[in-house]
Amino acid sequence: MVLPRPIVFGNWKMHGLRVESEALAGALAERAKRLTATLGVFPPFTVLGEVAARLTGTGIMVGGQDCHERPKGAYTGSISAAMLRDVDASAVIVGHSERRHGLGESDALVRTKAETALAEGLLTVLCIGETEAQWLSDETLAVLDAQLTGSWPAGATAEQVIVAYEPVWAVGTGRTPALDDIERSHAAIRHRLQRLAVDGADVAILYGGSVKADNAAEIMAVPGVAGVLVGGASLDAAGFWSIYQAGGGA
Ligand code: PEP
């Protein structure tokens, strides 16, 4: 099933103890009476099960922020795709810039993680994005093309994978690209997707990087933008709900 647009996902990153996470999930559940678009949250592993339980029946998706590239084994401290499913997550983020650049994850590793997640039936949110240096030296489109080609899971379809374009220099900085630049990057991603997937024209492409309630509407109106992946601003239920509404969600 292709998800209703806009698609608004919140990445809680390493924020939220149980009491805060349950409160945030509860505040979203109260607002989500009958979703007309797609809303999802990606809490820390420790609270995933509780958040998923709190959101049962609301239509709000719940996913993990990462998974290990192997299905199981002696990988101390890691979380498998099956473990995410086991606590009722239906999606996972792979290739977030905080893992690619902070932890040195390569395209090949991200691709293996995506393939493992798909084998477990998880909707996979595949993040790609250029660094500030690459942006300044006008390498953005080439970098996006290489990352997408290198990390796209073999044989994946539009029902299985969502691409999130997140310029590294825009994540958590309060800075965003010009709307024209977002459109240009999304068009380039679409161009590559049409060569990577049989239904590449239908793969949803999100924008992520300093999306807030006051810029969400104009970003989601950019041609080719199917929705947004929100970090910091997803930690406040009212603000996150405003972003969802800014895209036309009710
Ligand atoms: C993210 O973590 O994916 C993100 C886009 O963060 P922020 O919205 O805080 O820039």
Short mmCIF file of N, CA and C in Angstrom, two decimals, residues 54-188:
data_model
loop_
_atom_site.label_atom_id
_atom_site.label_comp_id
_atom_site.label_asym_id
_atom_site.label_seq_id
_atom_site.Cartn_x
_atom_site.Cartn_y
_atom_site.Cartn_z
N ARG A 54 0.97 2.46 23.38
CA ARG A 54 0.15 3.67 23.61
C ARG A 54 -0.53 4.15 22.33
N LEU A 55 0.13 3.91 21.19
CA LEU A 55 -0.40 4.42 19.91
C LEU A 55 -1.25 3.38 19.16
N THR A 56 -1.40 2.21 19.73
CA THR A 56 -2.23 1.19 19.07
C THR A 56 -3.62 1.73 18.78
N GLY A 57 -4.07 1.52 17.56
CA GLY A 57 -5.42 1.94 17.19
C GLY A 57 -5.52 3.39 16.73
N THR A 58 -4.43 4.15 16.83
CA THR A 58 -4.48 5.57 16.41
C THR A 58 -4.14 5.74 14.94
N GLY A 59 -3.48 4.74 14.36
CA GLY A 59 -3.01 4.89 12.98
C GLY A 59 -1.63 5.52 12.90
N ILE A 60 -1.09 5.99 14.02
CA ILE A 60 0.25 6.57 14.01
C ILE A 60 1.27 5.43 13.95
N MET A 61 2.14 5.49 12.95
CA MET A 61 3.14 4.43 12.81
C MET A 61 4.24 4.60 13.85
N VAL A 62 4.87 3.49 14.19
CA VAL A 62 6.00 3.53 15.12
C VAL A 62 7.16 2.76 14.50
N GLY A 63 8.36 3.36 14.56
CA GLY A 63 9.52 2.70 13.97
C GLY A 63 10.76 2.86 14.82
N GLY A 64 11.78 2.08 14.48
CA GLY A 64 13.08 2.19 15.15
C GLY A 64 13.98 3.17 14.41
N GLN A 65 15.00 3.66 15.10
CA GLN A 65 15.91 4.65 14.50
C GLN A 65 17.07 4.01 13.75
N ASP A 66 17.19 2.70 13.87
CA ASP A 66 18.29 1.98 13.22
C ASP A 66 18.06 0.49 13.49
N CYS A 67 18.76 -0.36 12.74
CA CYS A 67 18.79 -1.78 13.09
C CYS A 67 20.14 -2.33 12.66
N HIS A 68 20.47 -3.49 13.19
CA HIS A 68 21.73 -4.12 12.80
C HIS A 68 21.60 -4.73 11.41
N GLU A 69 22.72 -4.88 10.75
CA GLU A 69 22.68 -5.41 9.37
C GLU A 69 22.51 -6.93 9.31
N ARG A 70 22.72 -7.61 10.45
CA ARG A 70 22.53 -9.07 10.48
C ARG A 70 21.22 -9.38 11.20
N PRO A 71 20.59 -10.48 10.84
CA PRO A 71 19.29 -10.81 11.48
C PRO A 71 19.42 -11.14 12.96
N LYS A 72 20.54 -11.76 13.36
CA LYS A 72 20.76 -12.08 14.78
C LYS A 72 22.23 -12.45 14.96
N GLY A 73 22.67 -12.57 16.20
CA GLY A 73 24.03 -13.04 16.41
C GLY A 73 24.74 -12.34 17.55
N ALA A 74 26.04 -12.53 17.61
CA ALA A 74 26.86 -12.02 18.71
C ALA A 74 27.28 -10.58 18.39
N TYR A 75 26.34 -9.67 18.54
CA TYR A 75 26.59 -8.25 18.26
C TYR A 75 26.14 -7.44 19.47
N THR A 76 26.99 -7.43 20.47
CA THR A 76 26.64 -6.82 21.76
C THR A 76 26.19 -5.37 21.59
N GLY A 77 25.05 -5.09 22.18
CA GLY A 77 24.55 -3.71 22.17
C GLY A 77 23.69 -3.37 20.97
N SER A 78 23.59 -4.28 20.01
CA SER A 78 22.83 -3.97 18.79
C SER A 78 21.38 -4.45 18.88
N ILE A 79 20.57 -3.92 17.99
CA ILE A 79 19.14 -4.25 17.93
C ILE A 79 18.85 -4.77 16.53
N SER A 80 18.19 -5.91 16.45
CA SER A 80 17.89 -6.48 15.13
C SER A 80 16.53 -6.00 14.61
N ALA A 81 16.36 -6.18 13.31
CA ALA A 81 15.08 -5.81 12.70
C ALA A 81 13.94 -6.63 13.31
N ALA A 82 14.21 -7.91 13.59
CA ALA A 82 13.18 -8.76 14.20
C ALA A 82 12.79 -8.26 15.59
N MET A 83 13.78 -7.72 16.33
CA MET A 83 13.47 -7.17 17.65
C MET A 83 12.55 -5.96 17.54
N LEU A 84 12.75 -5.17 16.48
CA LEU A 84 11.85 -4.03 16.27
C LEU A 84 10.43 -4.52 16.01
N ARG A 85 10.31 -5.52 15.17
CA ARG A 85 8.98 -6.08 14.88
C ARG A 85 8.36 -6.66 16.15
N ASP A 86 9.20 -7.25 16.95
CA ASP A 86 8.72 -7.92 18.16
C ASP A 86 8.05 -6.95 19.13
N VAL A 87 8.46 -5.66 19.07
CA VAL A 87 7.80 -4.66 19.95
C VAL A 87 6.82 -3.80 19.14
N ASP A 88 6.36 -4.37 18.01
CA ASP A 88 5.30 -3.77 17.20
C ASP A 88 5.72 -2.53 16.42
N ALA A 89 7.02 -2.39 16.15
CA ALA A 89 7.44 -1.35 15.20
C ALA A 89 7.15 -1.87 13.79
N SER A 90 6.78 -0.96 12.90
CA SER A 90 6.51 -1.38 11.52
C SER A 90 7.47 -0.72 10.54
N ALA A 91 8.39 0.08 11.05
CA ALA A 91 9.30 0.81 10.17
C ALA A 91 10.65 0.98 10.84
N VAL A 92 11.64 1.39 10.05
CA VAL A 92 12.97 1.68 10.61
C VAL A 92 13.66 2.71 9.74
N ILE A 93 14.44 3.57 10.38
CA ILE A 93 15.30 4.53 9.66
C ILE A 93 16.66 3.87 9.46
N VAL A 94 17.21 3.98 8.26
CA VAL A 94 18.61 3.56 8.06
C VAL A 94 19.35 4.68 7.35
N GLY A 95 20.64 4.79 7.63
CA GLY A 95 21.48 5.76 6.94
C GLY A 95 21.33 7.19 7.40
N HIS A 96 20.79 7.39 8.62
CA HIS A 96 20.69 8.77 9.11
C HIS A 96 22.09 9.38 9.16
N SER A 97 22.18 10.67 8.90
CA SER A 97 23.50 11.31 8.84
C SER A 97 24.24 11.22 10.16
N GLU A 98 23.49 11.16 11.28
CA GLU A 98 24.17 11.06 12.57
C GLU A 98 24.84 9.69 12.73
N ARG A 99 24.45 8.73 11.90
CA ARG A 99 25.12 7.43 11.90
C ARG A 99 26.14 7.36 10.75
N ARG A 100 25.79 7.88 9.59
CA ARG A 100 26.76 7.86 8.48
C ARG A 100 28.01 8.65 8.86
N HIS A 101 27.80 9.85 9.39
CA HIS A 101 28.96 10.71 9.65
C HIS A 101 29.46 10.59 11.08
N GLY A 102 28.53 10.39 12.04
CA GLY A 102 28.96 10.26 13.42
C GLY A 102 29.58 8.91 13.71
N LEU A 103 29.10 7.85 13.04
CA LEU A 103 29.57 6.49 13.35
C LEU A 103 30.23 5.82 12.15
N GLY A 104 30.40 6.57 11.08
CA GLY A 104 31.15 6.06 9.92
C GLY A 104 30.43 4.98 9.13
N GLU A 105 29.11 4.99 9.11
CA GLU A 105 28.39 3.96 8.35
C GLU A 105 28.49 4.24 6.84
N SER A 106 28.86 3.22 6.10
CA SER A 106 29.07 3.36 4.65
C SER A 106 27.77 3.08 3.89
N ASP A 107 27.78 3.43 2.61
CA ASP A 107 26.62 3.10 1.75
C ASP A 107 26.36 1.59 1.77
N ALA A 108 27.43 0.81 1.68
CA ALA A 108 27.27 -0.65 1.62
C ALA A 108 26.62 -1.17 2.90
N LEU A 109 27.03 -0.63 4.04
CA LEU A 109 26.44 -1.06 5.31
C LEU A 109 24.96 -0.66 5.38
N VAL A 110 24.68 0.56 4.96
CA VAL A 110 23.30 1.05 4.99
C VAL A 110 22.42 0.18 4.09
N ARG A 111 22.95 -0.19 2.96
CA ARG A 111 22.21 -1.04 2.03
C ARG A 111 21.91 -2.42 2.67
N THR A 112 22.91 -2.98 3.35
CA THR A 112 22.69 -4.28 3.99
C THR A 112 21.65 -4.16 5.10
N LYS A 113 21.73 -3.06 5.85
CA LYS A 113 20.71 -2.85 6.90
C LYS A 113 19.33 -2.76 6.28
N ALA A 114 19.23 -2.03 5.17
CA ALA A 114 17.92 -1.87 4.51
C ALA A 114 17.42 -3.22 4.03
N GLU A 115 18.30 -4.02 3.47
CA GLU A 115 17.87 -5.34 2.97
C GLU A 115 17.42 -6.24 4.12
N THR A 116 18.11 -6.15 5.23
CA THR A 116 17.74 -6.95 6.41
C THR A 116 16.38 -6.48 6.95
N ALA A 117 16.19 -5.17 6.97
CA ALA A 117 14.92 -4.62 7.46
C ALA A 117 13.77 -5.05 6.54
N LEU A 118 14.00 -5.01 5.25
CA LEU A 118 12.95 -5.40 4.30
C LEU A 118 12.61 -6.87 4.44
N ALA A 119 13.63 -7.68 4.67
CA ALA A 119 13.38 -9.12 4.84
C ALA A 119 12.50 -9.36 6.05
N GLU A 120 12.55 -8.45 7.01
CA GLU A 120 11.74 -8.57 8.22
C GLU A 120 10.38 -7.90 8.05
N GLY A 121 10.15 -7.30 6.87
CA GLY A 121 8.85 -6.66 6.59
C GLY A 121 8.71 -5.26 7.14
N LEU A 122 9.84 -4.61 7.45
CA LEU A 122 9.75 -3.24 7.96
C LEU A 122 9.80 -2.23 6.83
N LEU A 123 8.94 -1.23 6.87
CA LEU A 123 9.05 -0.10 5.96
C LEU A 123 10.38 0.59 6.27
N THR A 124 11.16 0.84 5.24
CA THR A 124 12.51 1.36 5.47
C THR A 124 12.62 2.81 4.99
N VAL A 125 13.05 3.68 5.91
CA VAL A 125 13.25 5.09 5.58
C VAL A 125 14.75 5.27 5.37
N LEU A 126 15.13 5.44 4.12
CA LEU A 126 16.54 5.49 3.72
C LEU A 126 16.98 6.95 3.60
N CYS A 127 17.88 7.37 4.49
CA CYS A 127 18.32 8.77 4.50
C CYS A 127 19.58 8.96 3.66
N ILE A 128 19.58 10.04 2.92
CA ILE A 128 20.78 10.44 2.17
C ILE A 128 20.90 11.97 2.29
N GLY A 129 22.11 12.48 2.10
CA GLY A 129 22.27 13.93 2.14
C GLY A 129 23.73 14.34 2.08
N GLU A 130 23.95 15.53 1.55
CA GLU A 130 25.31 16.03 1.37
C GLU A 130 25.79 16.80 2.59
N THR A 131 27.09 16.84 2.78
CA THR A 131 27.67 17.64 3.86
C THR A 131 27.72 19.11 3.42
N GLU A 132 28.05 19.97 4.34
CA GLU A 132 28.13 21.39 3.99
C GLU A 132 29.24 21.63 2.96
N ALA A 133 30.37 20.96 3.12
CA ALA A 133 31.47 21.16 2.17
C ALA A 133 31.05 20.72 0.77
N GLN A 134 30.33 19.62 0.71
CA GLN A 134 29.87 19.13 -0.61
C GLN A 134 28.84 20.08 -1.21
N TRP A 135 28.02 20.63 -0.35
CA TRP A 135 27.02 21.60 -0.82
C TRP A 135 27.72 22.85 -1.37
N LEU A 136 28.68 23.36 -0.61
CA LEU A 136 29.38 24.58 -1.01
C LEU A 136 30.18 24.38 -2.30
N SER A 137 30.65 23.16 -2.52
CA SER A 137 31.43 22.94 -3.75
C SER A 137 30.56 22.35 -4.87
N ASP A 138 29.25 22.51 -4.71
CA ASP A 138 28.29 22.13 -5.74
C ASP A 138 28.37 20.65 -6.14
N GLU A 139 28.61 19.81 -5.14
CA GLU A 139 28.66 18.36 -5.39
C GLU A 139 27.37 17.67 -4.98
N THR A 140 26.39 18.44 -4.56
CA THR A 140 25.18 17.85 -3.97
C THR A 140 24.56 16.75 -4.82
N LEU A 141 24.29 17.04 -6.07
CA LEU A 141 23.57 16.06 -6.88
C LEU A 141 24.39 14.80 -7.11
N ALA A 142 25.69 14.98 -7.28
CA ALA A 142 26.54 13.80 -7.49
C ALA A 142 26.60 12.96 -6.21
N VAL A 143 26.66 13.62 -5.06
CA VAL A 143 26.70 12.90 -3.79
C VAL A 143 25.39 12.14 -3.55
N LEU A 144 24.28 12.79 -3.82
CA LEU A 144 22.97 12.14 -3.62
C LEU A 144 22.86 10.92 -4.54
N ASP A 145 23.31 11.09 -5.77
CA ASP A 145 23.22 10.00 -6.73
C ASP A 145 24.06 8.80 -6.26
N ALA A 146 25.26 9.09 -5.79
CA ALA A 146 26.16 8.00 -5.35
C ALA A 146 25.62 7.34 -4.09
N GLN A 147 25.13 8.13 -3.15
CA GLN A 147 24.61 7.55 -1.90
C GLN A 147 23.38 6.69 -2.17
N LEU A 148 22.50 7.21 -3.00
CA LEU A 148 21.28 6.46 -3.28
C LEU A 148 21.60 5.16 -4.03
N THR A 149 22.45 5.26 -5.02
CA THR A 149 22.82 4.06 -5.78
C THR A 149 23.52 3.05 -4.88
N GLY A 150 24.37 3.54 -3.99
CA GLY A 150 25.15 2.66 -3.13
C GLY A 150 24.36 2.07 -1.98
N SER A 151 23.27 2.72 -1.58
CA SER A 151 22.56 2.21 -0.40
C SER A 151 21.14 1.73 -0.69
N TRP A 152 20.70 1.83 -1.93
CA TRP A 152 19.35 1.33 -2.27
C TRP A 152 19.33 -0.20 -2.18
N PRO A 153 18.37 -0.76 -1.43
CA PRO A 153 18.31 -2.23 -1.28
C PRO A 153 17.85 -2.90 -2.58
N ALA A 154 18.54 -3.97 -2.94
CA ALA A 154 18.27 -4.66 -4.21
C ALA A 154 16.81 -5.09 -4.29
N GLY A 155 16.18 -4.79 -5.42
CA GLY A 155 14.83 -5.27 -5.68
C GLY A 155 13.72 -4.58 -4.91
N ALA A 156 14.04 -3.51 -4.18
CA ALA A 156 13.02 -2.86 -3.34
C ALA A 156 12.01 -2.09 -4.19
N THR A 157 10.81 -1.93 -3.61
CA THR A 157 9.74 -1.22 -4.31
C THR A 157 9.28 -0.01 -3.48
N ALA A 158 8.38 0.75 -4.11
CA ALA A 158 7.86 1.97 -3.47
C ALA A 158 7.06 1.67 -2.21
N GLU A 159 6.53 0.48 -2.09
CA GLU A 159 5.78 0.13 -0.88
C GLU A 159 6.71 -0.17 0.28
N GLN A 160 7.97 -0.47 -0.06
CA GLN A 160 8.89 -0.93 0.98
C GLN A 160 9.85 0.16 1.47
N VAL A 161 10.17 1.11 0.61
CA VAL A 161 11.21 2.10 0.96
C VAL A 161 10.71 3.52 0.71
N ILE A 162 11.04 4.39 1.66
CA ILE A 162 10.84 5.83 1.53
C ILE A 162 12.23 6.45 1.59
N VAL A 163 12.51 7.40 0.73
CA VAL A 163 13.81 8.08 0.76
C VAL A 163 13.63 9.40 1.50
N ALA A 164 14.55 9.70 2.41
CA ALA A 164 14.54 11.00 3.09
C ALA A 164 15.78 11.77 2.68
N TYR A 165 15.57 12.90 2.00
CA TYR A 165 16.70 13.77 1.64
C TYR A 165 16.95 14.72 2.80
N GLU A 166 18.09 14.54 3.46
CA GLU A 166 18.42 15.36 4.62
C GLU A 166 19.83 15.94 4.46
N PRO A 167 19.92 17.20 4.01
CA PRO A 167 21.25 17.81 3.93
C PRO A 167 21.88 17.80 5.33
N VAL A 168 23.10 17.29 5.45
CA VAL A 168 23.71 17.15 6.77
C VAL A 168 23.81 18.50 7.47
N TRP A 169 24.08 19.53 6.68
CA TRP A 169 24.27 20.87 7.24
C TRP A 169 22.94 21.50 7.69
N ALA A 170 21.84 20.88 7.35
CA ALA A 170 20.53 21.41 7.76
C ALA A 170 19.97 20.67 8.96
N VAL A 171 20.52 19.51 9.28
CA VAL A 171 19.98 18.70 10.38
C VAL A 171 20.39 19.32 11.73
N GLY A 172 19.39 19.76 12.46
CA GLY A 172 19.61 20.29 13.81
C GLY A 172 20.29 21.65 13.85
N THR A 173 20.35 22.35 12.72
CA THR A 173 21.09 23.63 12.69
C THR A 173 20.20 24.85 12.59
N GLY A 174 18.92 24.65 12.25
CA GLY A 174 18.04 25.79 12.03
C GLY A 174 18.18 26.36 10.62
N ARG A 175 19.04 25.76 9.81
CA ARG A 175 19.22 26.23 8.43
C ARG A 175 18.53 25.26 7.47
N THR A 176 17.99 25.80 6.39
CA THR A 176 17.37 24.94 5.37
C THR A 176 17.83 25.42 3.99
N PRO A 177 17.84 24.53 3.02
CA PRO A 177 18.16 24.97 1.66
C PRO A 177 17.04 25.86 1.11
N ALA A 178 17.34 26.61 0.06
CA ALA A 178 16.28 27.35 -0.64
C ALA A 178 15.29 26.34 -1.20
N LEU A 179 14.06 26.77 -1.34
CA LEU A 179 13.03 25.83 -1.83
C LEU A 179 13.40 25.30 -3.22
N ASP A 180 13.98 26.14 -4.05
CA ASP A 180 14.42 25.71 -5.39
C ASP A 180 15.45 24.60 -5.31
N ASP A 181 16.32 24.72 -4.31
CA ASP A 181 17.37 23.70 -4.15
C ASP A 181 16.77 22.37 -3.68
N ILE A 182 15.78 22.45 -2.81
CA ILE A 182 15.10 21.22 -2.37
C ILE A 182 14.44 20.56 -3.59
N GLU A 183 13.80 21.38 -4.41
CA GLU A 183 13.13 20.84 -5.60
C GLU A 183 14.14 20.19 -6.55
N ARG A 184 15.27 20.83 -6.72
CA ARG A 184 16.30 20.31 -7.63
C ARG A 184 16.84 18.98 -7.11
N SER A 185 17.09 18.89 -5.81
CA SER A 185 17.62 17.65 -5.23
C SER A 185 16.59 16.53 -5.33
N HIS A 186 15.33 16.87 -5.05
CA HIS A 186 14.29 15.84 -5.13
C HIS A 186 14.14 15.33 -6.56
N ALA A 187 14.24 16.23 -7.53
CA ALA A 187 14.12 15.81 -8.93
C ALA A 187 15.28 14.88 -9.31
N ALA A 188 16.46 15.18 -8.79
CA ALA A 188 17.62 14.33 -9.10
C ALA A 188 17.45 12.95 -8.45
#
